[in-house]
Amino acid sequence: MGTVDKALGLLGLFSIEEPQWTVEAAASRTGIPTSTAYRYFRSLNEAGLITDFSAGRYVIGPAVIHLDRVARGTDPLVLAAQDAMDNLINRGPDRSVVILARIFDRRVMCVDQRRKGYHPLTISYERGRPMPLYRGSVSKIILAHLSPRLIVRCFHDDRIDIEEAGLGSDLKSFRRNLRLIRRAGYSVTHGEVDKGVIGIAAPILSPNGDVFACLSLVVAEETTPEGSIEKLVALVRKEALAVTASLGLMSDN
């Protein structure tokens, strides 16, 4: 592992669950010498990626906030999805939430969101929060389009999680269930991530033809008649296709 990889590995330690780190604790967690960790922390601090908050305890720095602002204003996926997200939230039922998500380190992460109504649904998906890959429509539609090699690796690494999510007890059934989702072109789930909600998701293709993201509409189970799901599925699929088309046009310019 190179110097840059090791420094980024230290930066990757910071999370909601563990927001503060000392050099010594980071060195102990990663197994690198304390003197090396000091050097990397100094570089990260000088770059503004971390900052010394109190008595040698470091937290995420202002440069990360700046980069988040840059991403919000320049991310091609976010820019390409603006009209589609607006259309979806405007045509969706009251209390709807629209999620734009992409794959991140074998998890899925919301990168943009829309909410509707005075009391929109409370859901676990938040911008920047990594979520499990095996539960919910957002995760399943992306999972179903991963490469065959990655699907095999996921099964071998996370077999228990996959079985508990009802996706298969062996590799053959796992592949079969993902193939059914892929052929359908959408995923609908009921209460798999948050109780009382229905998630409807459709894939978004990159200009290279890979599914790397999805568009999802989340609605309240108690106020959404089963008969309306088909219409909402068609709406989500239409807007996801519009995002794919927009990304293609952006890559051509």
Short mmCIF file of C-alpha atoms in Angstrom, two decimals:
data_model
loop_
_atom_site.label_atom_id
_atom_site.label_comp_id
_atom_site.label_asym_id
_atom_site.label_seq_id
_atom_site.Cartn_x
_atom_site.Cartn_y
_atom_site.Cartn_z
CA MET A 1 0.00 0.00 0.00
CA GLY A 2 1.44 3.36 -1.05
CA THR A 3 1.81 6.53 1.00
CA VAL A 4 -1.29 8.18 -0.46
CA ASP A 5 -3.38 5.04 0.16
CA LYS A 6 -2.26 4.90 3.79
CA ALA A 7 -3.06 8.58 4.35
CA LEU A 8 -6.49 8.17 2.78
CA GLY A 9 -6.99 5.08 4.94
CA LEU A 10 -6.53 7.27 8.01
CA LEU A 11 -9.02 9.78 6.64
CA GLY A 12 -11.47 6.93 6.12
CA LEU A 13 -11.48 6.22 9.86
CA PHE A 14 -13.61 9.31 10.54
CA SER A 15 -17.32 8.56 10.72
CA ILE A 16 -20.53 9.53 12.51
CA GLU A 17 -19.90 6.71 14.96
CA GLU A 18 -16.24 7.65 15.51
CA PRO A 19 -15.88 11.35 14.66
CA GLN A 20 -12.70 12.09 16.65
CA TRP A 21 -9.30 10.42 16.41
CA THR A 22 -5.90 10.84 18.02
CA VAL A 23 -2.76 9.92 16.14
CA GLU A 24 -2.08 7.08 18.57
CA ALA A 25 -5.56 5.59 18.24
CA ALA A 26 -5.44 5.81 14.44
CA ALA A 27 -2.00 4.15 14.37
CA SER A 28 -3.25 1.37 16.62
CA ARG A 29 -6.38 0.77 14.50
CA THR A 30 -4.51 0.67 11.18
CA GLY A 31 -1.34 -1.03 12.37
CA ILE A 32 1.05 1.62 11.04
CA PRO A 33 3.89 3.09 13.14
CA THR A 34 2.89 6.07 15.29
CA SER A 35 5.64 8.19 13.72
CA THR A 36 4.20 7.48 10.27
CA ALA A 37 0.68 8.28 11.46
CA TYR A 38 1.93 11.63 12.82
CA ARG A 39 3.35 12.45 9.40
CA TYR A 40 0.11 11.59 7.62
CA PHE A 41 -2.02 13.46 10.14
CA ARG A 42 0.16 16.52 9.66
CA SER A 43 -0.32 16.38 5.86
CA LEU A 44 -4.08 15.87 6.17
CA ASN A 45 -4.29 18.75 8.65
CA GLU A 46 -2.30 21.09 6.40
CA ALA A 47 -4.65 20.23 3.53
CA GLY A 48 -7.65 21.09 5.72
CA LEU A 49 -9.04 17.57 5.43
CA ILE A 50 -8.81 17.15 9.21
CA THR A 51 -8.33 19.70 11.96
CA ASP A 52 -7.00 19.58 15.52
CA PHE A 53 -10.14 20.10 17.57
CA SER A 54 -8.88 19.67 21.14
CA ALA A 55 -5.72 18.35 22.78
CA GLY A 56 -4.58 16.25 19.86
CA ARG A 57 -8.05 15.02 18.94
CA TYR A 58 -8.76 15.49 15.24
CA VAL A 59 -12.07 15.87 13.42
CA ILE A 60 -13.05 16.27 9.77
CA GLY A 61 -11.77 19.60 8.45
CA PRO A 62 -13.24 22.49 6.44
CA ALA A 63 -11.79 21.27 3.14
CA VAL A 64 -14.24 18.36 3.23
CA ILE A 65 -17.15 20.80 3.57
CA HIS A 66 -15.80 22.75 0.62
CA LEU A 67 -15.50 19.58 -1.46
CA ASP A 68 -19.09 18.67 -0.59
CA ARG A 69 -20.22 22.05 -1.92
CA VAL A 70 -18.21 21.49 -5.09
CA ALA A 71 -19.76 18.03 -5.52
CA ARG A 72 -23.29 19.38 -5.08
CA GLY A 73 -22.72 21.93 -7.83
CA THR A 74 -20.69 19.86 -10.29
CA ASP A 75 -21.51 16.15 -9.90
CA PRO A 76 -22.78 15.09 -13.36
CA LEU A 77 -25.22 12.60 -11.84
CA VAL A 78 -26.76 15.20 -9.52
CA LEU A 79 -26.97 17.79 -12.31
CA ALA A 80 -28.48 15.34 -14.78
CA ALA A 81 -31.15 14.25 -12.31
CA GLN A 82 -32.52 17.63 -11.25
CA ASP A 83 -35.49 17.80 -13.65
CA ALA A 84 -36.34 14.13 -13.18
CA MET A 85 -36.34 14.46 -9.39
CA ASP A 86 -38.55 17.55 -9.59
CA ASN A 87 -40.98 15.76 -11.92
CA LEU A 88 -41.10 12.72 -9.67
CA ILE A 89 -41.71 14.60 -6.43
CA ASN A 90 -44.35 16.81 -8.06
CA ARG A 91 -46.28 13.83 -9.42
CA GLY A 92 -45.79 11.55 -6.43
CA PRO A 93 -48.28 11.28 -3.55
CA ASP A 94 -48.15 13.49 -0.48
CA ARG A 95 -45.30 12.79 1.98
CA SER A 96 -43.20 11.23 -0.80
CA VAL A 97 -39.43 11.24 -0.77
CA VAL A 98 -37.32 11.00 -3.93
CA ILE A 99 -33.84 9.52 -3.59
CA LEU A 100 -30.94 9.69 -6.01
CA ALA A 101 -28.37 7.09 -4.98
CA ARG A 102 -25.19 5.52 -6.30
CA ILE A 103 -22.94 2.62 -5.38
CA PHE A 104 -20.09 3.38 -3.01
CA ASP A 105 -17.61 0.81 -1.70
CA ARG A 106 -20.10 -2.10 -1.96
CA ARG A 107 -22.77 -0.02 -0.28
CA VAL A 108 -25.25 2.49 -1.65
CA MET A 109 -25.30 6.16 -0.79
CA CYS A 110 -27.86 8.90 -1.29
CA VAL A 111 -26.35 11.85 -3.16
CA ASP A 112 -29.50 13.98 -3.49
CA GLN A 113 -33.05 13.98 -2.20
CA ARG A 114 -36.45 15.67 -2.53
CA ARG A 115 -39.28 15.71 0.03
CA LYS A 116 -42.97 16.52 -0.36
CA GLY A 117 -45.57 17.74 2.12
CA TYR A 118 -45.52 19.40 5.53
CA HIS A 119 -44.77 16.08 7.22
CA PRO A 120 -42.67 14.06 4.76
CA LEU A 121 -41.69 10.52 5.58
CA THR A 122 -38.78 9.96 7.94
CA ILE A 123 -36.42 7.52 6.26
CA SER A 124 -32.92 6.21 6.89
CA TYR A 125 -31.52 7.41 3.59
CA GLU A 126 -29.67 10.70 4.03
CA ARG A 127 -27.19 12.39 1.73
CA GLY A 128 -23.75 10.92 2.37
CA ARG A 129 -24.89 8.05 4.57
CA PRO A 130 -23.70 4.63 3.31
CA MET A 131 -26.46 2.00 3.43
CA PRO A 132 -26.39 -1.83 3.20
CA LEU A 133 -26.36 -3.38 -0.25
CA TYR A 134 -28.93 -6.12 0.33
CA ARG A 135 -32.10 -4.48 1.65
CA GLY A 136 -34.51 -2.01 0.07
CA SER A 137 -35.36 -1.18 -3.53
CA VAL A 138 -32.48 1.29 -3.89
CA SER A 139 -29.89 -1.32 -2.95
CA LYS A 140 -31.46 -4.24 -4.79
CA ILE A 141 -31.79 -2.53 -8.17
CA ILE A 142 -28.11 -1.54 -8.08
CA LEU A 143 -27.03 -4.92 -6.70
CA ALA A 144 -28.85 -6.71 -9.51
CA HIS A 145 -26.75 -4.89 -12.10
CA LEU A 146 -23.30 -5.48 -10.61
CA SER A 147 -20.78 -7.47 -12.63
CA PRO A 148 -20.99 -11.29 -12.34
CA ARG A 149 -17.58 -11.38 -10.66
CA LEU A 150 -18.62 -8.84 -8.01
CA ILE A 151 -21.89 -10.66 -7.40
CA VAL A 152 -19.96 -13.86 -6.65
CA ARG A 153 -17.62 -11.96 -4.33
CA CYS A 154 -20.57 -10.38 -2.52
CA PHE A 155 -22.11 -13.80 -1.93
CA HIS A 156 -18.93 -15.31 -0.58
CA ASP A 157 -18.24 -12.33 1.70
CA ASP A 158 -21.80 -11.61 2.87
CA ARG A 159 -23.66 -14.91 2.58
CA ILE A 160 -25.45 -14.57 5.93
CA ASP A 161 -26.65 -11.01 5.18
CA ILE A 162 -27.84 -12.10 1.74
CA GLU A 163 -29.75 -15.06 3.11
CA GLU A 164 -31.35 -12.96 5.87
CA ALA A 165 -32.46 -10.44 3.22
CA GLY A 166 -34.28 -13.23 1.38
CA LEU A 167 -32.07 -13.01 -1.69
CA GLY A 168 -30.97 -16.65 -1.69
CA SER A 169 -29.39 -19.34 0.45
CA ASP A 170 -26.90 -20.38 -2.22
CA LEU A 171 -25.15 -18.72 -5.14
CA LYS A 172 -27.54 -20.20 -7.70
CA SER A 173 -30.66 -18.82 -6.02
CA PHE A 174 -28.91 -15.50 -5.35
CA ARG A 175 -28.10 -15.11 -9.04
CA ARG A 176 -31.63 -16.15 -10.01
CA ASN A 177 -33.27 -13.57 -7.75
CA LEU A 178 -30.99 -10.80 -9.04
CA ARG A 179 -31.70 -11.85 -12.62
CA LEU A 180 -35.44 -11.49 -12.00
CA ILE A 181 -34.94 -7.95 -10.68
CA ARG A 182 -32.68 -7.08 -13.60
CA ARG A 183 -35.18 -8.38 -16.17
CA ALA A 184 -38.05 -6.50 -14.55
CA GLY A 185 -36.10 -3.25 -14.79
CA TYR A 186 -37.23 -2.03 -11.37
CA SER A 187 -37.47 -3.06 -7.72
CA VAL A 188 -40.37 -2.61 -5.29
CA THR A 189 -39.93 -3.37 -1.59
CA HIS A 190 -42.17 -3.00 1.46
CA GLY A 191 -40.67 -1.92 4.78
CA GLU A 192 -37.26 -3.54 4.25
CA VAL A 193 -35.26 -0.54 5.44
CA ASP A 194 -37.89 1.57 7.22
CA LYS A 195 -41.21 0.23 8.47
CA GLY A 196 -44.39 1.50 6.87
CA VAL A 197 -42.88 2.64 3.58
CA ILE A 198 -42.77 1.33 0.03
CA GLY A 199 -39.64 1.84 -2.05
CA ILE A 200 -39.73 1.89 -5.85
CA ALA A 201 -36.41 2.13 -7.70
CA ALA A 202 -35.19 2.03 -11.29
CA PRO A 203 -31.60 1.93 -12.60
CA ILE A 204 -29.56 4.76 -14.08
CA LEU A 205 -26.87 3.93 -16.64
CA SER A 206 -23.55 5.73 -16.94
CA PRO A 207 -22.38 6.91 -20.40
CA ASN A 208 -20.33 3.67 -20.48
CA GLY A 209 -23.49 1.61 -20.15
CA ASP A 210 -22.92 0.50 -16.56
CA VAL A 211 -25.63 0.74 -13.91
CA PHE A 212 -24.00 2.74 -11.15
CA ALA A 213 -26.94 4.65 -9.68
CA CYS A 214 -30.70 4.66 -9.33
CA LEU A 215 -33.70 6.88 -8.88
CA SER A 216 -36.21 5.94 -6.19
CA LEU A 217 -39.61 7.08 -4.98
CA VAL A 218 -40.46 6.30 -1.35
CA VAL A 219 -44.12 6.49 -0.33
CA ALA A 220 -46.19 5.78 2.79
CA GLU A 221 -47.62 2.26 2.82
CA GLU A 222 -50.81 3.24 4.64
CA THR A 223 -51.81 5.93 2.13
CA THR A 224 -50.67 4.26 -1.09
CA PRO A 225 -53.24 1.87 -2.59
CA GLU A 226 -51.73 -1.32 -3.99
CA GLY A 227 -53.42 -0.54 -7.29
CA SER A 228 -51.40 2.64 -7.72
CA ILE A 229 -48.00 0.94 -7.48
CA GLU A 230 -47.93 0.00 -11.17
CA LYS A 231 -48.45 3.61 -12.21
CA LEU A 232 -45.73 4.81 -9.81
CA VAL A 233 -43.33 2.17 -11.14
CA ALA A 234 -43.89 3.44 -14.68
CA LEU A 235 -43.26 7.00 -13.52
CA VAL A 236 -40.00 6.11 -11.74
CA ARG A 237 -38.74 4.11 -14.72
CA LYS A 238 -39.54 6.96 -17.10
CA GLU A 239 -37.64 9.52 -15.05
CA ALA A 240 -34.68 7.17 -14.51
CA LEU A 241 -34.44 6.74 -18.29
CA ALA A 242 -34.49 10.54 -18.63
CA VAL A 243 -31.51 10.80 -16.26
CA THR A 244 -29.63 8.17 -18.27
CA ALA A 245 -30.32 10.12 -21.46
CA SER A 246 -29.22 13.38 -19.88
CA LEU A 247 -25.94 11.80 -18.71
CA GLY A 248 -25.33 10.61 -22.26
CA LEU A 249 -25.85 14.09 -23.68
CA MET A 250 -23.51 15.58 -21.07
CA SER A 251 -20.75 13.13 -22.01
CA ASP A 252 -21.11 14.02 -25.70
CA ASN A 253 -20.54 17.74 -25.08
#
